[in-house]
XYZ file of C-alpha atoms in Angstrom:
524
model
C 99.361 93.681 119.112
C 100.398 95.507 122.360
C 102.265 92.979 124.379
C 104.171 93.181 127.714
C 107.378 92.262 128.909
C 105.088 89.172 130.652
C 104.331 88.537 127.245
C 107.290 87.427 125.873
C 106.102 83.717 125.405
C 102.822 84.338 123.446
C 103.156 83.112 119.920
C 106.168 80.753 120.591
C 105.614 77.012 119.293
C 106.656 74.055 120.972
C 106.712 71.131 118.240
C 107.288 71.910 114.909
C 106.404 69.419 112.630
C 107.803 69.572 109.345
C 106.773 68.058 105.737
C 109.695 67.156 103.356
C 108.951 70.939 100.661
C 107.547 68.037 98.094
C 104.468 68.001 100.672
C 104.361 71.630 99.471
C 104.496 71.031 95.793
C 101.963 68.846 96.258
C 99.578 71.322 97.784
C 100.673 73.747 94.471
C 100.092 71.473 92.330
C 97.134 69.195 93.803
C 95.924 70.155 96.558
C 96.576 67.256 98.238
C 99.368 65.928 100.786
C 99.862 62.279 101.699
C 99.571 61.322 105.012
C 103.052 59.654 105.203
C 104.535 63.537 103.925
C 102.735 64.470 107.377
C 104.450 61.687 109.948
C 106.582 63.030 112.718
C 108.878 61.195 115.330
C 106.941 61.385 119.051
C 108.494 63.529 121.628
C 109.201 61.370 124.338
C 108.776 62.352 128.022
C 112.511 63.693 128.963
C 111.631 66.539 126.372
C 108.520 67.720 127.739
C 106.880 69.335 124.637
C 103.693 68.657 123.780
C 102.515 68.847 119.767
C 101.787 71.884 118.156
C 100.170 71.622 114.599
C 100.460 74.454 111.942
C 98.553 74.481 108.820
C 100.074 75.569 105.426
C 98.119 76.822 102.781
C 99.768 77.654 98.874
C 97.519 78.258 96.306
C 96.709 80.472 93.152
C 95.641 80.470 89.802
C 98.178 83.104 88.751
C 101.201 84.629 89.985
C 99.674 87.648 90.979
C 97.056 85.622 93.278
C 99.374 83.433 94.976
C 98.611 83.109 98.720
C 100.633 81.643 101.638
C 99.155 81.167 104.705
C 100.060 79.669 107.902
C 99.045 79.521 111.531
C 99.098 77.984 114.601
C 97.099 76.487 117.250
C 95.979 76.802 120.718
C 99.044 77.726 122.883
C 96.994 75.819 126.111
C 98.882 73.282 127.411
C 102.663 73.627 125.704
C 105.710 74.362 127.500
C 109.366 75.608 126.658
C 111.473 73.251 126.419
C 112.863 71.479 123.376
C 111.553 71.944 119.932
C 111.312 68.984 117.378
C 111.401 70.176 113.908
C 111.644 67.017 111.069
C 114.019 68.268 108.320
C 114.751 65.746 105.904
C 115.281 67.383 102.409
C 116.968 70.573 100.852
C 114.117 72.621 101.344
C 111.318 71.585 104.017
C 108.362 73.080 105.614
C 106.505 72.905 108.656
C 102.242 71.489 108.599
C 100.113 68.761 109.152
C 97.418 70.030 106.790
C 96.678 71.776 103.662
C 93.895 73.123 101.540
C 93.471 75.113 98.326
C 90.459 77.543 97.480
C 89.081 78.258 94.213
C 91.097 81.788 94.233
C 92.821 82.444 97.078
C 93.486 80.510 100.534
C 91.784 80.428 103.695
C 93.746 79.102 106.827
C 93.109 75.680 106.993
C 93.310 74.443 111.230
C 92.216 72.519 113.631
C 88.658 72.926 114.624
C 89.127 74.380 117.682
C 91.700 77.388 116.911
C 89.470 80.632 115.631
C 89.093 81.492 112.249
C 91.278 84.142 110.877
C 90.285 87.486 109.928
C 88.224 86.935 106.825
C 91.224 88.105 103.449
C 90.577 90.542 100.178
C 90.980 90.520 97.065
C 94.697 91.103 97.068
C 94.957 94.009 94.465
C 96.293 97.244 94.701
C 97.084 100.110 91.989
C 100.450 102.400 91.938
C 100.485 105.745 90.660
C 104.003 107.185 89.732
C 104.915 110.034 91.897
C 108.389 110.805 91.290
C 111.396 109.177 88.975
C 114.967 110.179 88.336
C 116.483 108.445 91.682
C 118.866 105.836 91.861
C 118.394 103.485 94.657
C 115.459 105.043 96.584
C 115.608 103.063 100.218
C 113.233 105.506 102.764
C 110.339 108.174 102.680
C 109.727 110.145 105.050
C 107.209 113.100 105.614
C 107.302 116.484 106.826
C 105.375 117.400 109.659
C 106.085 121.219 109.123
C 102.790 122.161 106.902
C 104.767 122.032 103.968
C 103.364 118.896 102.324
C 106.983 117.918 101.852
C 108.284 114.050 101.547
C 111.699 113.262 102.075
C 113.041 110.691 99.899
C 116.766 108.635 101.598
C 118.435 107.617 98.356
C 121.345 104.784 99.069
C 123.760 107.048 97.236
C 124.314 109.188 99.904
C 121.455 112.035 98.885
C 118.328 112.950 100.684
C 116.269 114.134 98.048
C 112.738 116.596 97.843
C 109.177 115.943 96.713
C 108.051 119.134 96.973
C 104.112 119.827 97.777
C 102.911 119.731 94.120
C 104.482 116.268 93.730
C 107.926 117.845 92.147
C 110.832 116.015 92.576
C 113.370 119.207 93.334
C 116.917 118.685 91.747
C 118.572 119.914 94.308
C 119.088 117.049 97.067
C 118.121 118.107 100.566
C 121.618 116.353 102.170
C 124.252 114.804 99.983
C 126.770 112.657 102.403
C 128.378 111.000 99.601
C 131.910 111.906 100.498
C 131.486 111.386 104.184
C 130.345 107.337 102.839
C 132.502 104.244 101.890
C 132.494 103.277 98.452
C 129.862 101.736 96.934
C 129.471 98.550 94.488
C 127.448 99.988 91.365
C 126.307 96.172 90.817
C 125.602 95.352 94.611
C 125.481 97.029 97.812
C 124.015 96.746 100.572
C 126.100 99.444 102.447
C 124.797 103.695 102.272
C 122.629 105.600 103.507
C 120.148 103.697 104.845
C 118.037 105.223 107.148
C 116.181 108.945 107.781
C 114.898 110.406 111.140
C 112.905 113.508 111.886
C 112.847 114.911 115.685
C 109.129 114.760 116.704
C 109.644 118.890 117.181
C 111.448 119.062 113.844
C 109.541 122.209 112.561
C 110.498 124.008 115.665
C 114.402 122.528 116.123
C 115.108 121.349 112.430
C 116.942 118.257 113.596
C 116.994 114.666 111.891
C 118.942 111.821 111.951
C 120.730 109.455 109.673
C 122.032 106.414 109.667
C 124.730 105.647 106.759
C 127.908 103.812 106.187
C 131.411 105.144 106.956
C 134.466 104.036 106.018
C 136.153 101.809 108.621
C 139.308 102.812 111.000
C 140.992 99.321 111.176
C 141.777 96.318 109.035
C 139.072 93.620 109.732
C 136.208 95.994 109.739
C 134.614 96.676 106.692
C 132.716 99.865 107.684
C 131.374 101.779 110.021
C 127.295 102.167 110.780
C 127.123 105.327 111.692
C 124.268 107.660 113.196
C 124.301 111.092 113.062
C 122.091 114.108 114.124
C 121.948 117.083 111.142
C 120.059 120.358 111.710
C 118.107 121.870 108.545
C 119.910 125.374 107.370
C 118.923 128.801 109.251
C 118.677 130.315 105.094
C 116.717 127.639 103.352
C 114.071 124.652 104.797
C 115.022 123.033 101.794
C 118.718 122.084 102.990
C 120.146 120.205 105.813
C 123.302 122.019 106.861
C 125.951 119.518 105.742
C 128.445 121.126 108.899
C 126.320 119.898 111.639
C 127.204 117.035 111.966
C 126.901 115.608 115.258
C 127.872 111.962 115.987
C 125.593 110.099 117.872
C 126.635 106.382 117.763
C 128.901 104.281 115.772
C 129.413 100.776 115.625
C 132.012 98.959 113.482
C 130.768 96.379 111.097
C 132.609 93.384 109.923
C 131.039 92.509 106.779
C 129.352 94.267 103.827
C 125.911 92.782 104.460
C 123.469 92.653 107.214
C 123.559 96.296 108.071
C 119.798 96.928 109.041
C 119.441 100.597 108.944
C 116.097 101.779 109.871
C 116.030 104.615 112.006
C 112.915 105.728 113.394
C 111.371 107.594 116.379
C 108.966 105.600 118.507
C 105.737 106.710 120.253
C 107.716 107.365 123.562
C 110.045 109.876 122.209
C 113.080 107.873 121.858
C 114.988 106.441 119.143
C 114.951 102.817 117.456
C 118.138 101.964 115.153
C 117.736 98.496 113.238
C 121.443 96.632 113.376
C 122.339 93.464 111.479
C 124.356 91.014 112.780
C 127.897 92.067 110.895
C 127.335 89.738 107.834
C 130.351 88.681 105.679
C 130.143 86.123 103.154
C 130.030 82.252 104.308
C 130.230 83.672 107.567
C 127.159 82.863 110.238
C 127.703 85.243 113.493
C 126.756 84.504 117.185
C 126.601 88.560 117.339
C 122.256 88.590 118.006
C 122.402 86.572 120.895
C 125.329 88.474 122.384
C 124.074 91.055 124.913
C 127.352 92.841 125.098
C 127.360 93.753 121.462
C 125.064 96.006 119.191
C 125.050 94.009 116.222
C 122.207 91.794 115.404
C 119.678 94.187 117.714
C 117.368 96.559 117.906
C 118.388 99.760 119.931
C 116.954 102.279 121.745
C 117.985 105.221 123.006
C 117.130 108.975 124.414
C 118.927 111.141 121.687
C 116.827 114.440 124.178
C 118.869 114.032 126.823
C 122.894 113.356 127.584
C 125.983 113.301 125.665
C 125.680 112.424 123.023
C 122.787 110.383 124.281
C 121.735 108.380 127.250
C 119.539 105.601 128.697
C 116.459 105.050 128.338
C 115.313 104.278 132.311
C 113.077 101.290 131.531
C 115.272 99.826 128.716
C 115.738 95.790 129.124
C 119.215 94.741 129.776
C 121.243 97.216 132.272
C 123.418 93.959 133.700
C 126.643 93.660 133.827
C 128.650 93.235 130.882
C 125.165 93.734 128.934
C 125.478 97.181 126.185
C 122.336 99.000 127.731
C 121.238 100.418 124.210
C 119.602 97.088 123.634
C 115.990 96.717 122.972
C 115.177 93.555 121.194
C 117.946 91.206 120.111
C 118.025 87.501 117.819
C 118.226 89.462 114.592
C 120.210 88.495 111.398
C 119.224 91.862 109.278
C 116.478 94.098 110.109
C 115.797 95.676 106.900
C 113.199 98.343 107.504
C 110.975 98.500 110.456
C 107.931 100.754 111.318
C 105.670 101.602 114.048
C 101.716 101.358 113.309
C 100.116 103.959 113.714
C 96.925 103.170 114.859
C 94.739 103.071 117.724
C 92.681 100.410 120.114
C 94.810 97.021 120.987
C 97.124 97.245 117.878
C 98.325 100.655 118.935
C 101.899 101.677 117.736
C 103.321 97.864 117.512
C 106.809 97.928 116.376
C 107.098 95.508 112.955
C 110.190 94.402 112.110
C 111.177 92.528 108.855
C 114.296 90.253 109.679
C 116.101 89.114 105.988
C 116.388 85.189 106.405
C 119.674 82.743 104.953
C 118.299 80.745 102.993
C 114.858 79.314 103.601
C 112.738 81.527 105.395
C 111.982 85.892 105.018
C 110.043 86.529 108.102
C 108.110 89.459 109.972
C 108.573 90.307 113.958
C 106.069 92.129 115.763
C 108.986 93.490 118.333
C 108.396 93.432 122.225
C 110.690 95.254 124.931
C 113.679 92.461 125.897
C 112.383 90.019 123.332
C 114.633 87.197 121.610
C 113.703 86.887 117.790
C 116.061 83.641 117.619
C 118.837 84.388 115.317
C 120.802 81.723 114.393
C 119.208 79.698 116.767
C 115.949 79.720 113.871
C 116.064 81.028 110.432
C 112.362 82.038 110.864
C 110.021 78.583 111.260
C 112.826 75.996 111.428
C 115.829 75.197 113.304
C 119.142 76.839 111.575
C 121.995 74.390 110.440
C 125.061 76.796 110.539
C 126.802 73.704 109.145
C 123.874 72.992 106.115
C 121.805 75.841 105.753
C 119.753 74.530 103.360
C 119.174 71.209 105.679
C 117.895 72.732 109.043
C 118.579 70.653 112.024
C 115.703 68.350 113.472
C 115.444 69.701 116.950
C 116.945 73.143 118.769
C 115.676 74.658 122.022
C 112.519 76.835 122.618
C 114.620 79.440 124.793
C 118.500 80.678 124.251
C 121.498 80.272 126.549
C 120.139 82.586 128.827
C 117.165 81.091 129.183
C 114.773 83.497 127.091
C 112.599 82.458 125.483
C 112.650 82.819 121.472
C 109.552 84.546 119.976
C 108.069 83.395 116.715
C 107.166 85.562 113.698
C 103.508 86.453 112.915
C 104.919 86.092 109.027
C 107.173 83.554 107.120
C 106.860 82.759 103.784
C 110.025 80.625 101.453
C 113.050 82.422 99.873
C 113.344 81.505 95.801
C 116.672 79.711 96.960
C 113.290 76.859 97.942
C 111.070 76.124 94.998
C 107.981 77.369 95.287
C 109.645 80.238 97.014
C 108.423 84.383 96.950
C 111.409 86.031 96.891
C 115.456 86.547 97.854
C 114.727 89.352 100.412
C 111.609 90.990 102.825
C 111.295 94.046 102.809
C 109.396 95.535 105.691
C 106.543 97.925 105.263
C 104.010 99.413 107.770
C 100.328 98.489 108.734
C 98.213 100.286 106.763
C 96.305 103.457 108.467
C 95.187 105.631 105.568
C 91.375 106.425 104.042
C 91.772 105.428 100.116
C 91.505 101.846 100.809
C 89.351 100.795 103.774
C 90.127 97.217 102.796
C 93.472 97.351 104.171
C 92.575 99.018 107.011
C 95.307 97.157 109.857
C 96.676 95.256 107.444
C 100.515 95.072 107.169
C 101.565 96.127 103.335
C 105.064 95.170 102.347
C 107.214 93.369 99.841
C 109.989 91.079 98.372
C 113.070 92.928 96.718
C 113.011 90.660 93.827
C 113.765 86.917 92.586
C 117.118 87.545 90.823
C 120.030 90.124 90.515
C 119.395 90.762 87.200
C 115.794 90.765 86.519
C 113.745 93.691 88.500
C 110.853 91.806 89.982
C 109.894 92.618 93.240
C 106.548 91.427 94.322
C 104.123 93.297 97.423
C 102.765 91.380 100.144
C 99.663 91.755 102.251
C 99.323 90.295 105.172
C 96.605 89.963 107.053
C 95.797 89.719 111.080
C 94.340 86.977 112.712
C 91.517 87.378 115.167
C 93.732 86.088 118.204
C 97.075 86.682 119.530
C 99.175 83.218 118.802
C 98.280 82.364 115.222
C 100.242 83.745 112.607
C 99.040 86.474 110.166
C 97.567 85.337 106.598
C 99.914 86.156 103.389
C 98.844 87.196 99.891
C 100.376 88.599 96.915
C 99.153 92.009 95.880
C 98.328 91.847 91.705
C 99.461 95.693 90.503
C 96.152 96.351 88.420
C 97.782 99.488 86.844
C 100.750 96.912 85.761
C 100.222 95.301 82.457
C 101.383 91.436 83.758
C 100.125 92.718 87.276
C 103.690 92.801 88.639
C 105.902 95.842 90.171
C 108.690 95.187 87.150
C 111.368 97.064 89.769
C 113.538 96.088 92.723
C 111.453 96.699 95.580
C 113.735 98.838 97.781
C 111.541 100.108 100.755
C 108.396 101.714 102.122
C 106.730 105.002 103.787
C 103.877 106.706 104.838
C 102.238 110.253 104.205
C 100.907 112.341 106.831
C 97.583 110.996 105.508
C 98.465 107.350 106.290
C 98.607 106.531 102.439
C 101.823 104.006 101.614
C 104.371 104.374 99.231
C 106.671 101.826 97.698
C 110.164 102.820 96.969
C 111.449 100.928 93.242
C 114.699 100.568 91.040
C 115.390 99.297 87.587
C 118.558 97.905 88.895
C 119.744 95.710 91.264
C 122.770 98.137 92.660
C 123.174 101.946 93.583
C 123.309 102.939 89.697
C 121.622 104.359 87.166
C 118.650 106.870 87.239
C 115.926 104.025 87.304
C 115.226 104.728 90.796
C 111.220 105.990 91.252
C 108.524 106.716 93.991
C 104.691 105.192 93.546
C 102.084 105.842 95.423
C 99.449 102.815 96.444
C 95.910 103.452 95.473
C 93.073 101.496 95.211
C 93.281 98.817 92.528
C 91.398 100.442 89.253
């Protein structure tokens, strides 16, 4: 979806009405929700909303098959003011309706909104390409003619897959002592993300993003991004003296760092920043213009000192950090640009990790507000109850902007029923093996428990108009005996050919050598 800065209201609803989650089990379980599990309080004048139904649709005969699917309705006729969200119970979900299909779910809505793109069978093969890593996080390739992928591993190493699918031993990068410490059981903290410049095979430069050790007491570390050029002897090593500081931002917590780093369709750069994190903790930082946490970024890394401006970028106001490009965000994991052509060309997907109830996915707009903590993704956030969200919050921020809704949500475990603990973005689907998925967005869940490597991928699916949001299913691994990953999934990337990758680990922290690379192929 290519949107507009005039665009920033399109998907945003106005009433959300919201089922107690037993209304969900229900649909599991039977198929059926009562009409009492459906009531909702009226809006009354004063608030000037009008009601804005969503349907929710759960159903599956196995694990591998289980679909979530939710949109919304006409946008004709709402406005911006106050949204009413009923949350009565630990773990609640919007809908007034619900249906379950033999196999998988079709979007269940009112008559007159359009019926969704028509879904797949939600299967997908993965063919090992490389093992041996330890906490693989990024893939990138090499637009030089070598056939070369770069692999980011959270360590601190960038790492080789040579043309022939070898995984070299030597890394291409190794920033482990320039990195704080890491947690073998849990991290979140490393190096994170991997940038090539558009002209690397003529100038050799990339870019990283990775965690330094902090300068003061109160600051945990330091996200730093840093430019590298590739060594004048061998293509196969980044010169580990050229080091050239780009931006730095000090980060309070452990968690929440974001980290993707990736160049955009215009030439500049985009840098993913969580909102500082910190256990217990729930920052205003995303809805604070004048600081980088809890935003996307986006600056011109081709011209200035160390970099400068982008002319067009969103907020240049007073007292406003000019970097920003999209703000509301509690921790943009991995984001990616699609690739493709026609009205969907090169939107900017975001996945934003949720508290407690809600993983969502942002398709993100110049200047837009993604509503963090305002929303943890479909419902209003409690700071005080996270698990209880509040019954009403506004439709627009402080500064009047207006918050834009996610084209996916589906539950954390922490809700039963729920996917997963954590999204992990992906990227739309643009390769030739498997015309099915053709524009489809193809990501994941890192897993359901610390101990117990079971990530789960995610299709989901576009609708046929802007305003309703995108169908979810599982993807069943048909090359898996229980058709499930059995790994951590870690992150995502794409091959010169548009074919997708999905970045695994045995273990739950930066440890061990059960790190590994698949490729996604057709399901056999």
């Amino acid at each position: 979806m290519k949107y507009g800065r005039e665009d920033l209201g399109h998907g945003c609803w106005h009433v959300r009405q919201i089922h107690e989650f037993a209304c969900l089990l229900a649909i599991l379980v039977l198929g059926a929700c009562s009409a009492a599990g459906g009531a909702t309080s009226q809006p009354t004048s004063s608030q000037n909303v009008a009601t804005r139904p969503l349907a929710v649709n759960a159903t599956g005969t196995t694990a591998a098959s289980t679909v979530v699917s939710m949109t919304s309705a006409s946008t004709a006729g709402t406005s911006a003011a106050t949204t009413t969200r009923m949350a009565t119970s630990v773990a609640t979900i919007r809908g007034v309706t619900a249906t379950v299909e033999p196999s998988f779910a079709q979007v269940s809505t009112p008559s007159a909104t359009p019926v969704p793109a028509p879904l797949i069978k939600p299967s997908v093969g993965l063919k090992l390409i490389a093992q041996g890593l330890v906490g693989p996080v990024a893939l990138v390739a090499v637009a030089d003619g070598s056939g070369r992928l770069f692999v980011v591993d959270q360590i601190g190493l960038i790492r080789i897959i040579d043309a022939g699918g070898t995984l070299l031993p030597e890394p291409f990068l190794d920033l482990r002592n320039r990195m704080v410490g890491l947690n073998a059981g849990y991290d979140e903290r490393g190096l994170l993300g991997l940038a090539l410049d558009p002209h690397y095979a003529q100038n050799g430069r990339f870019y990283v993003y990775y965690s330094a050790p902090s300068r003061q007491t109160g600051i945990d570390h330091i996200d730093r991004i840093a430019r590298y050029n590739v060594s004048k002897q061998d293509p196969n090593r980044g010169d580990p003296n050229s080091e050239q500081v780009i931006l730095e931002v000090d980060h309070p917590g452990a968690t929440h760092n974001g980290g993707s780093l990736v160049f955009g369709p215009d030439g500049y750069v985009y840098i993913s920043l969580g909102d500082g994190g910190g256990p217990g903790f729930i920052s205003s930082n995303a809805q604070d213009l004048s600081t980088l946490l809890g935003k996307i970024l986006r600056i011109d890394v081709g011209q200035g000192s160390p970099y400068s401006i982008p002319p067009d970028n969103p907020f240049m106001g007073e007292g406003q950090r000019h970097e920003i490009y999209a703000y509301g965000f509690r921790n943009p994991y991995r984001m990616a640009f699609d690739a493709g052509g026609g009205a969907d060309s090169h939107s900017l997907y975001v996945e934003d990790a949720g508290e407690d109830l809600w993983e969502e996915v942002d398709v993100v707009i110049k200047g837009g507000n993604y509503g963090w903590p305002i929303r943890e993704g479909i419902t209003c956030f409690n700071r005080n109850n996270s698990m209880h969200p509040l019954a009403t919050c506004a439709d627009t921020a402080a500064d009047g902007s207006p918050l834009i809704d996610p084209i996916v949500v589906y539950p954390n475990i922490k809700v039963p029923g729920g996917i997963g603990m954590v999204g992990v973005g992906g990227d739309v689907y643009r390769g030739r093996a498997m015309p099915a998925m053709q524009g489809r967005y193809i990501f994941g869940d890192w897993g359901t428990n610390y101990s117990t490597p079971d990530g789960t991928l995610l299709l989901a699916s576009p609708p046929q108009h802007i305003g309703q949001m995108w169908t979810l299913q599982k993807l069943a691994i048909t090359t898996s005996a229980n058709g499930r990953v059995n790994q951590f999934v870690r992150g995502f990337g794409v091959d010169l050919k548009g074919e997708m990758y999905v970045l695994t680990s045995g273990r739950a922290g930066p440890a061990g050598n059960t790190g590994r690379v698949y490729r996604i192929i057709p399901a056999g």
